[in-house]
Structures are given as structure tokens and as C-alpha cells.
JSON list of C-alpha atoms in Angstrom, two decimals:
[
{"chain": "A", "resi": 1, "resn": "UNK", "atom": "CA", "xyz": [0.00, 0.00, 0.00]},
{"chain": "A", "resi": 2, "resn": "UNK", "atom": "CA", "xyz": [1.08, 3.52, -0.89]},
{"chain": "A", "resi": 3, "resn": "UNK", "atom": "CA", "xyz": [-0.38, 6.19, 1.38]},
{"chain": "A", "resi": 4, "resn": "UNK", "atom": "CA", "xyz": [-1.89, 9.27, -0.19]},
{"chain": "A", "resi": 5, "resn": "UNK", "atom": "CA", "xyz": [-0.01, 11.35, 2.20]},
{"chain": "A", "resi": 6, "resn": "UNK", "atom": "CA", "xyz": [2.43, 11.23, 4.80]},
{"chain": "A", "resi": 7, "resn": "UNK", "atom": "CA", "xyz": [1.69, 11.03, 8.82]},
{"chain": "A", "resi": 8, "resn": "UNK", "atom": "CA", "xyz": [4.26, 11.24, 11.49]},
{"chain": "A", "resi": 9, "resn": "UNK", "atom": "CA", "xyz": [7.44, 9.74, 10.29]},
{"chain": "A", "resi": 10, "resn": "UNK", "atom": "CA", "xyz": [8.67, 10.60, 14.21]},
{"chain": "A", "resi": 11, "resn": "UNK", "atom": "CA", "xyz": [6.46, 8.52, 15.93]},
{"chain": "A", "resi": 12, "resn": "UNK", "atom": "CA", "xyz": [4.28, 5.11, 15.28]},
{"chain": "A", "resi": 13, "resn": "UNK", "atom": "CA", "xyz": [3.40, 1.83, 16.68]},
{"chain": "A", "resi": 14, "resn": "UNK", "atom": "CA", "xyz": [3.42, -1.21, 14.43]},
{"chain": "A", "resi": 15, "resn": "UNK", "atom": "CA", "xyz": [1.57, -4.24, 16.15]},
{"chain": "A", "resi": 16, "resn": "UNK", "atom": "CA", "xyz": [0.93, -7.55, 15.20]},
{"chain": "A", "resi": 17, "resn": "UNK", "atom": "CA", "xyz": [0.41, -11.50, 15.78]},
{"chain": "A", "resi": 18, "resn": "UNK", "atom": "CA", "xyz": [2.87, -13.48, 14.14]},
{"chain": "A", "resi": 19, "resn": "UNK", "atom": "CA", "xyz": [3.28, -17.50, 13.70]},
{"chain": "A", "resi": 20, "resn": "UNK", "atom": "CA", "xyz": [6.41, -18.53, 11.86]},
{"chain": "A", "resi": 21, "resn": "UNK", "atom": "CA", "xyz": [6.22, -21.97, 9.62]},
{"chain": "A", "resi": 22, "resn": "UNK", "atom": "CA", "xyz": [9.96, -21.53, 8.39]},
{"chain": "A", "resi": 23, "resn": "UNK", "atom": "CA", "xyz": [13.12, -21.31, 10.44]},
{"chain": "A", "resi": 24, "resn": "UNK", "atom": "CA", "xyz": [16.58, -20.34, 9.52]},
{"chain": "A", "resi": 25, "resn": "UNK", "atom": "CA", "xyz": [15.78, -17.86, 6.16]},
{"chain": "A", "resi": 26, "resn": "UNK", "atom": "CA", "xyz": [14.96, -13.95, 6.26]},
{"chain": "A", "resi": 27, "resn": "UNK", "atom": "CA", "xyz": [11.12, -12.75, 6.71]},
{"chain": "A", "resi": 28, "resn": "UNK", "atom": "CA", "xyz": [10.16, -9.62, 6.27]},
{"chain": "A", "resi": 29, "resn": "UNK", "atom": "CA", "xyz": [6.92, -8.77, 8.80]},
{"chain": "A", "resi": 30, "resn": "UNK", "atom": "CA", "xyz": [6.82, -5.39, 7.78]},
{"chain": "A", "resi": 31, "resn": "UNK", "atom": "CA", "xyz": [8.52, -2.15, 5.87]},
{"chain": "A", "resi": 32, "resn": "UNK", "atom": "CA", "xyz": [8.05, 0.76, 4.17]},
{"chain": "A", "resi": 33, "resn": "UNK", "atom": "CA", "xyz": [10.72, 2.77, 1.61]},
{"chain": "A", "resi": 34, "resn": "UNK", "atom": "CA", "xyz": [11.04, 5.67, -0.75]},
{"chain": "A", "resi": 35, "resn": "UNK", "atom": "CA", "xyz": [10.18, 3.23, -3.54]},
{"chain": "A", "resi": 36, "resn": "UNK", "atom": "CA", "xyz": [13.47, 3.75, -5.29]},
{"chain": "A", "resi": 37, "resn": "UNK", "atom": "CA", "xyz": [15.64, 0.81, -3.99]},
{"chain": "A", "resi": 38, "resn": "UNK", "atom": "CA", "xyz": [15.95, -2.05, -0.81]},
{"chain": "A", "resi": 39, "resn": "UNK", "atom": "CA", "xyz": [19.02, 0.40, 0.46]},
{"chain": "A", "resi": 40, "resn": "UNK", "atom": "CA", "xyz": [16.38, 3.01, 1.74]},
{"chain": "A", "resi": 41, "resn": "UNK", "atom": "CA", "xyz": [14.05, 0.46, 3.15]},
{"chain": "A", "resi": 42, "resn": "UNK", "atom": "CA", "xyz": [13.20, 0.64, 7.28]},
{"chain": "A", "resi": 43, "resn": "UNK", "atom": "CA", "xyz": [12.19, -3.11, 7.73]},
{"chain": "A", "resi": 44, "resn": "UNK", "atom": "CA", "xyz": [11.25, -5.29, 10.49]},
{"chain": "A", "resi": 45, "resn": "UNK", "atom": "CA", "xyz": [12.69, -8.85, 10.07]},
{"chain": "A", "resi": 46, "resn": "UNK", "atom": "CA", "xyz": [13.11, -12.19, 11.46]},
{"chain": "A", "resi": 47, "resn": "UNK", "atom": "CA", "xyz": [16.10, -12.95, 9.88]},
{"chain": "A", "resi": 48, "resn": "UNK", "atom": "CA", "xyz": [18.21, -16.22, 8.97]},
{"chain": "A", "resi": 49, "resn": "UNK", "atom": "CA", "xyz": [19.67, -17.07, 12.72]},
{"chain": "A", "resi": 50, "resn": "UNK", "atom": "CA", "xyz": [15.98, -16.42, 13.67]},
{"chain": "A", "resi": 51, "resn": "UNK", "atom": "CA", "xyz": [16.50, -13.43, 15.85]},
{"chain": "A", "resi": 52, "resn": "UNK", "atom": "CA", "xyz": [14.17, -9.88, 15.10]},
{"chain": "A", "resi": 53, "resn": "UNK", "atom": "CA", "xyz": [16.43, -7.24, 13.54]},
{"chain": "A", "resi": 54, "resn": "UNK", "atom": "CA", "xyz": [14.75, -3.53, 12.49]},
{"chain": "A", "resi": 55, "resn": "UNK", "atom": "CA", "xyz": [17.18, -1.65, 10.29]},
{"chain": "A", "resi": 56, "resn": "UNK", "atom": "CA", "xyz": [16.37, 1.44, 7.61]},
{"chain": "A", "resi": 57, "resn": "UNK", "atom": "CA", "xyz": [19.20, 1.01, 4.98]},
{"chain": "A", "resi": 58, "resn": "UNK", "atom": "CA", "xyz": [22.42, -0.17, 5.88]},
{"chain": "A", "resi": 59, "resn": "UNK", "atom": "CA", "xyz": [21.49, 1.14, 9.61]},
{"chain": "A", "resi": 60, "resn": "UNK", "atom": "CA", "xyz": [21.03, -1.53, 12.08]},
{"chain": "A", "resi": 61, "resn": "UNK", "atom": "CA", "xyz": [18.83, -0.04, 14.91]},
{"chain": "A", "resi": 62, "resn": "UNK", "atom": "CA", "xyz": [18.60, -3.65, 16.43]},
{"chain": "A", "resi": 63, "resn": "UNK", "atom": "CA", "xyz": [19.30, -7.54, 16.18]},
{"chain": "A", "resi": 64, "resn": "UNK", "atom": "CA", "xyz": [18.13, -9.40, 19.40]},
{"chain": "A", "resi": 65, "resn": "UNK", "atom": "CA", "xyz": [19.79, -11.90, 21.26]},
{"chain": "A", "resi": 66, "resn": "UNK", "atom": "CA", "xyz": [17.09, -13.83, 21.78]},
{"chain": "A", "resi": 67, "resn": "UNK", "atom": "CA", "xyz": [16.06, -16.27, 18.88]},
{"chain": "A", "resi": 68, "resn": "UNK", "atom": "CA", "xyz": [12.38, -16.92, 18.06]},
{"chain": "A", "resi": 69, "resn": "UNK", "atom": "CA", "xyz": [12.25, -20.09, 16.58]},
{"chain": "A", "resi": 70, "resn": "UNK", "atom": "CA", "xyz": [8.69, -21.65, 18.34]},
{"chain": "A", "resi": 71, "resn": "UNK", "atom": "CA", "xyz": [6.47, -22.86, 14.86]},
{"chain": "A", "resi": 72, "resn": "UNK", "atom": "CA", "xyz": [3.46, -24.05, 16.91]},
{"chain": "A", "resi": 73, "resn": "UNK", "atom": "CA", "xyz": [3.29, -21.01, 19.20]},
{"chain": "A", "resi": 74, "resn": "UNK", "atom": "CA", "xyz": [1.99, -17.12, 18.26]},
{"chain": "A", "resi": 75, "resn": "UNK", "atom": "CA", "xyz": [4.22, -14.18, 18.87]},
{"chain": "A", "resi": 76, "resn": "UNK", "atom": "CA", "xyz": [2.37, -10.86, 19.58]},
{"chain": "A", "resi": 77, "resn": "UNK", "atom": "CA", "xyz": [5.40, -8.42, 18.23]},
{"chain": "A", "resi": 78, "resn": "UNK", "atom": "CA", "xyz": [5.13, -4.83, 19.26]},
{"chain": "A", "resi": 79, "resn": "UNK", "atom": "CA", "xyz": [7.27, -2.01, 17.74]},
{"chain": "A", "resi": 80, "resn": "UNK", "atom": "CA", "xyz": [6.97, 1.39, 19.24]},
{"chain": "A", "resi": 81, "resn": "UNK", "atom": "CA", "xyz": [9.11, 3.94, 17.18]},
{"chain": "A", "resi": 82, "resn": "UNK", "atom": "CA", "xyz": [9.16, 7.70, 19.00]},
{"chain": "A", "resi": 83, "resn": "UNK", "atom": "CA", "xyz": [12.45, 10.06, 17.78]},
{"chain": "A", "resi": 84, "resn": "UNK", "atom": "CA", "xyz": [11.13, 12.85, 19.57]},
{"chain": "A", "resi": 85, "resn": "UNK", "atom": "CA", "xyz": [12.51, 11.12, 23.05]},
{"chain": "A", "resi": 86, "resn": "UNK", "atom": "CA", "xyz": [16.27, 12.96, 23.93]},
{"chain": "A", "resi": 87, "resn": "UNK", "atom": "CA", "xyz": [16.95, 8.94, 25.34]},
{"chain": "A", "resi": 88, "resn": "UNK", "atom": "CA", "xyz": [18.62, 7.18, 22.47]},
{"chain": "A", "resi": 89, "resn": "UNK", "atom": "CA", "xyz": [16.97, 3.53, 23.81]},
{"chain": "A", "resi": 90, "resn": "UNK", "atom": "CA", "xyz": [13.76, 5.10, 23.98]},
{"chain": "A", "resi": 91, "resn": "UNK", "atom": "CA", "xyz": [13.69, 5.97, 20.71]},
{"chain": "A", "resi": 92, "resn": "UNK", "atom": "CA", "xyz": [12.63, 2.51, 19.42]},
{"chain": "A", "resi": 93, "resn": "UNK", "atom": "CA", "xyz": [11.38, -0.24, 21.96]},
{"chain": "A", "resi": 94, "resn": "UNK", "atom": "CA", "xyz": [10.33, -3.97, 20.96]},
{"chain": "A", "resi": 95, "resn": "UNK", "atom": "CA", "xyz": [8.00, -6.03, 22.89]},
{"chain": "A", "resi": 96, "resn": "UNK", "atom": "CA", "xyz": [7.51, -9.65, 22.10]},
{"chain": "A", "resi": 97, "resn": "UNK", "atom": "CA", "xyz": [4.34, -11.25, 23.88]},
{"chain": "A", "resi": 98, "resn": "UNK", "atom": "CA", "xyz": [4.36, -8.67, 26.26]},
{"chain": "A", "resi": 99, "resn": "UNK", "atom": "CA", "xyz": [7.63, -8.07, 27.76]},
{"chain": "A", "resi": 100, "resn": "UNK", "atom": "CA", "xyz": [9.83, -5.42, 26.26]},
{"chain": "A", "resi": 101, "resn": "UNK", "atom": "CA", "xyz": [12.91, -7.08, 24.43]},
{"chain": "A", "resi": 102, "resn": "UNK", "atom": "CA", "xyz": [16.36, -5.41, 26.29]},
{"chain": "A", "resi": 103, "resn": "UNK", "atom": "CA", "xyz": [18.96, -7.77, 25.06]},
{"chain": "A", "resi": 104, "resn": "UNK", "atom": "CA", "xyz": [20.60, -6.96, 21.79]},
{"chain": "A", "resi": 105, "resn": "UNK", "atom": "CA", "xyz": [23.87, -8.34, 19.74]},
{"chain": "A", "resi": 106, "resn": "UNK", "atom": "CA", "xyz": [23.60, -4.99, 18.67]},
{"chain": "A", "resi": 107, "resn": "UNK", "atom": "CA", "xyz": [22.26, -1.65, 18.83]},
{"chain": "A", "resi": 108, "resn": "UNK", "atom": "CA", "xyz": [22.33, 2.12, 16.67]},
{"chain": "A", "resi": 109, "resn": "UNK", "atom": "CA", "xyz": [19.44, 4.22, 17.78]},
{"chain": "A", "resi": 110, "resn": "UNK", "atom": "CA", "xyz": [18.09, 6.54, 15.27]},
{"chain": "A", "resi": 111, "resn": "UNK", "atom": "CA", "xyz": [19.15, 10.53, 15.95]},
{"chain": "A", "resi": 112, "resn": "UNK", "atom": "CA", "xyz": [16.57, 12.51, 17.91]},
{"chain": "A", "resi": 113, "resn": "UNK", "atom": "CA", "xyz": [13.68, 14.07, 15.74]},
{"chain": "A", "resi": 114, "resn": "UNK", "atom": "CA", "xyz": [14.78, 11.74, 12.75]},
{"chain": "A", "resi": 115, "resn": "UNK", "atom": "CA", "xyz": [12.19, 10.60, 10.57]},
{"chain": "A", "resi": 116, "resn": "UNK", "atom": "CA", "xyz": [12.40, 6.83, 8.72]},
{"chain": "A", "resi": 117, "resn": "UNK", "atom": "CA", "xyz": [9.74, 5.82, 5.96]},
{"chain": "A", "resi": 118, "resn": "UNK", "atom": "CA", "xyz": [7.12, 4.60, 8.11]},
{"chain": "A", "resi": 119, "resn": "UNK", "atom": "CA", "xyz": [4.34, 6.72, 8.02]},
{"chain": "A", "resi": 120, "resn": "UNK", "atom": "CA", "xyz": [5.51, 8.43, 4.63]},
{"chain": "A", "resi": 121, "resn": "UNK", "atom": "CA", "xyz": [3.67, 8.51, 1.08]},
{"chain": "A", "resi": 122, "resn": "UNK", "atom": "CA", "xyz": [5.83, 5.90, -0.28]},
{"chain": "A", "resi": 123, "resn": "UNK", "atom": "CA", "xyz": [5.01, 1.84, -0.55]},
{"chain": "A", "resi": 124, "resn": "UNK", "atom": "CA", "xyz": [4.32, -0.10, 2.67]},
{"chain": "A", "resi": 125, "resn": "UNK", "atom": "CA", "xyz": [4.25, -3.59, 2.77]},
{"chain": "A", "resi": 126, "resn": "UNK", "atom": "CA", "xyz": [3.38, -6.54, 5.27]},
{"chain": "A", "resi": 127, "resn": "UNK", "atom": "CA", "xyz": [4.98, -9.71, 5.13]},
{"chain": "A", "resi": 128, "resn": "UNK", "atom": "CA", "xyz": [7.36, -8.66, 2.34]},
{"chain": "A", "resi": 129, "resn": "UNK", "atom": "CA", "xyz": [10.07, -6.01, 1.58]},
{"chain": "A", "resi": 130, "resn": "UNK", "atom": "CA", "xyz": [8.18, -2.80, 0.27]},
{"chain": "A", "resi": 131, "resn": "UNK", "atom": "CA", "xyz": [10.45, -2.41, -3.14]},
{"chain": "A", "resi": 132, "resn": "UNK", "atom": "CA", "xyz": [11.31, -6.35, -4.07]},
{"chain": "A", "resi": 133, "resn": "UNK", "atom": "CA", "xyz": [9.87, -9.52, -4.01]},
{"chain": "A", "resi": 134, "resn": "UNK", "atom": "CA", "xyz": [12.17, -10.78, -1.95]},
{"chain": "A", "resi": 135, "resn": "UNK", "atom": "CA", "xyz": [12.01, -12.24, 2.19]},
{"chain": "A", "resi": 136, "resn": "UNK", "atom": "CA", "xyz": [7.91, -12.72, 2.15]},
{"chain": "A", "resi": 137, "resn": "UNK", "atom": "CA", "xyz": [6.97, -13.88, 5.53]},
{"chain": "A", "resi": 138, "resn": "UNK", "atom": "CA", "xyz": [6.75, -17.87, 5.49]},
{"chain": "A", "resi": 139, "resn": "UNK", "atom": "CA", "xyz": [3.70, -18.57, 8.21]},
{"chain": "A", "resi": 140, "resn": "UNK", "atom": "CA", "xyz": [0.60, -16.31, 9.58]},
{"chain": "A", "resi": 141, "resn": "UNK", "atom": "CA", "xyz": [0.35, -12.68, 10.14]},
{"chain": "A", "resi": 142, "resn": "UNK", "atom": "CA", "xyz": [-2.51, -11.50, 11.95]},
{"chain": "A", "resi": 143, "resn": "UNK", "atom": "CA", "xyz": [-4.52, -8.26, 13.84]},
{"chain": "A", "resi": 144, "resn": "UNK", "atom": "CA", "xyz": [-1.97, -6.40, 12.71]},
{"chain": "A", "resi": 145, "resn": "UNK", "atom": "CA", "xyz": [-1.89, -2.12, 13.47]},
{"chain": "A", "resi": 146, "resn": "UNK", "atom": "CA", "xyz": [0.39, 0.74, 12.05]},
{"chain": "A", "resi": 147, "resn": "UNK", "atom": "CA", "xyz": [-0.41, 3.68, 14.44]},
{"chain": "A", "resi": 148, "resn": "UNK", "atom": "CA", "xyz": [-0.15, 7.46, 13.35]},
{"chain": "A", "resi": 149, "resn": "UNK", "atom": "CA", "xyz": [1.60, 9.77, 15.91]},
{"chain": "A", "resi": 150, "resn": "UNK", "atom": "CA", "xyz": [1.55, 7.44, 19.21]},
{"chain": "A", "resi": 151, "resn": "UNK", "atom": "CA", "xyz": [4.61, 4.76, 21.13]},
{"chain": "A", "resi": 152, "resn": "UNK", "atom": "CA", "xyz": [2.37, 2.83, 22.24]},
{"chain": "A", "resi": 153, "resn": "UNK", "atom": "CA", "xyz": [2.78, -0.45, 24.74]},
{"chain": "A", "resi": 154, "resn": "UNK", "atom": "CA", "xyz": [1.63, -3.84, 24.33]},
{"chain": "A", "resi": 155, "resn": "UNK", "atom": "CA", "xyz": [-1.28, -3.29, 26.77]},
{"chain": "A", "resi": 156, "resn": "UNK", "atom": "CA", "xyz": [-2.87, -0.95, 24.38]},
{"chain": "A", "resi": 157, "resn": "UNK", "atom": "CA", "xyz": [-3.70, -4.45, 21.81]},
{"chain": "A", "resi": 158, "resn": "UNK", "atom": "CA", "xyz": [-6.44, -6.85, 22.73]},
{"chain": "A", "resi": 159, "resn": "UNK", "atom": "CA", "xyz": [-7.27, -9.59, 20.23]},
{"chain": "A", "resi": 160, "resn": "UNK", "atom": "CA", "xyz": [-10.02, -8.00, 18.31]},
{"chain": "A", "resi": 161, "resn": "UNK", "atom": "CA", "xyz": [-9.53, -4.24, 18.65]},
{"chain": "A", "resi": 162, "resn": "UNK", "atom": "CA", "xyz": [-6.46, -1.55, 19.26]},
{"chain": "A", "resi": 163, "resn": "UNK", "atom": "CA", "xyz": [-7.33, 0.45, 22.37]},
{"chain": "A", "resi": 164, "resn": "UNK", "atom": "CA", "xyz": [-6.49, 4.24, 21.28]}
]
């Protein structure tokens, strides 16, 4: 999907229920770019060890530690992206089935009042990367959200309905 116009390209919340079928290759959950090439793209990613990584270009904001590779379970994967905060790790926060993800193999906040291509009036895409057809999502994406101008928590998402 390619907006009509832009929103906040500061701050967003991307929500969603995830159940992965394939292990070990990269899956793209969800991304958005200036439609020109994959080195402009902000993507989140499981990638090939299995771990979430969200990176814009050849920026890395994070790779967890922690691997995700459950096939029978659900993940509810929260990412809350606010550049307006002056603290560098609150500037993007993860959340996987509730608890907020801390441990990273490694780490580049974005700079304060920076703005990525979420939110902009260029292709989106869930479950693939926004300018290839490359890294589609192998497995079940579900009550998924992209909120406009709010870093929000995982308490905010019941099954059924965003509370905002």
C-alpha cells in the first residue's frame, strides 16, 4: 500500500500476531521505503539465525539476542518507534508477547527528531520487503496495526480491537 499522504514519520506503533512456519531464512513482517531501492528500506525482520532485527538502509537499529524459533506457538510483536525522546533507547522499543525485548547483539538508535519511511507517502508492505519480491513472511500474520503519531505499549492491543 502507498499512502496518499504522509503522517508522522517521528512517531508510530506497528503491532501484530505473528506465527512462523519456516526457520533459519529472512522474513520480512513489515517495511516501508522511498520506492526507489531495498538500500532506503526501514524493515522489520526475522532474519536467517531467527533473531528480530529492524534496520532502515544499511542502519542496524537492532538484532536481538534472543532467537524466536517456536512454529506451533503465536508471537504478539510490538514495535513502538518515538524520535522525539532525547533517550537514544527510547527511541525505538520492541515487545515480544508482552515483555519489552532489552537484550541486543547490537544496537544504533536513530538521531533525535529523525524521521524513517514509516508513516511516509511511499510503498508499505506486510509480510514482504516494500520495493522487491524478496524475504515474504513464510507462516501467519494477523490483527496487525500501524499507528499514526503514538509509542504505544503492548497493553494498548487486545485480540479483536487496538485500544487508542
Amino acid at each position: 500500500r502507498t499512502p496518499a499522504s504522509a503522517g508522522s514519520q517521528t512517531t508510530w506503533t506497528w503491532s501484530g500476531w505473528v506465527k512462523r512456519t519456516t526457520l533459519g531464512t529472512d522474513q520480512s513482517l513489515f517495511g516501508a521505503s522511498n520506492g526507489v531501492s531495498n538500500t532506503t528500506d526501514t524493515i522489520l525482520f526475522i532474519n536467517s539465525t531467527d533473531t528480530i532485527r529492524f534496520i532502515t538502509g544499511s542502519v542496524n537499529a537492532f538484532t536481538t539476542t534472543q532467537v524466536f524459533r517456536d512454529v506451533s506457538s503465536w508471537y504478539h510483536i510490538v514495535l513502538a518507534f518515538d524520535t522525539t525522546q532525547a533517550t537514544a533507547a527510547n527511541r525505538v522499543k520492541l515487545y515480544v508477547n508482552g515483555s519489552q525485548v532489552t537484550a541486543f547483539s547490537a544496537t544504533s538508535y536513530p538521531t533525535q527528531n529523525s524521521t524513517w519511511y514509516v508513516n511516509s507517502a511511499n510503498p508499505h508492505r506486510l509480510g514482504g520487503y516494500p520495493t522487491s519480491s524478496a524475504y515474504y513472511f513464510n507462516g501467519y500474520i494477523t490483527e496487525t496495526y500501524l499507528i499514526d503519531g503514538q509509542a504505544l505499549t503492548p497493553s494498548t492491543f487486545e485480540i479483536g480491537r487496538a485500544h487508542v
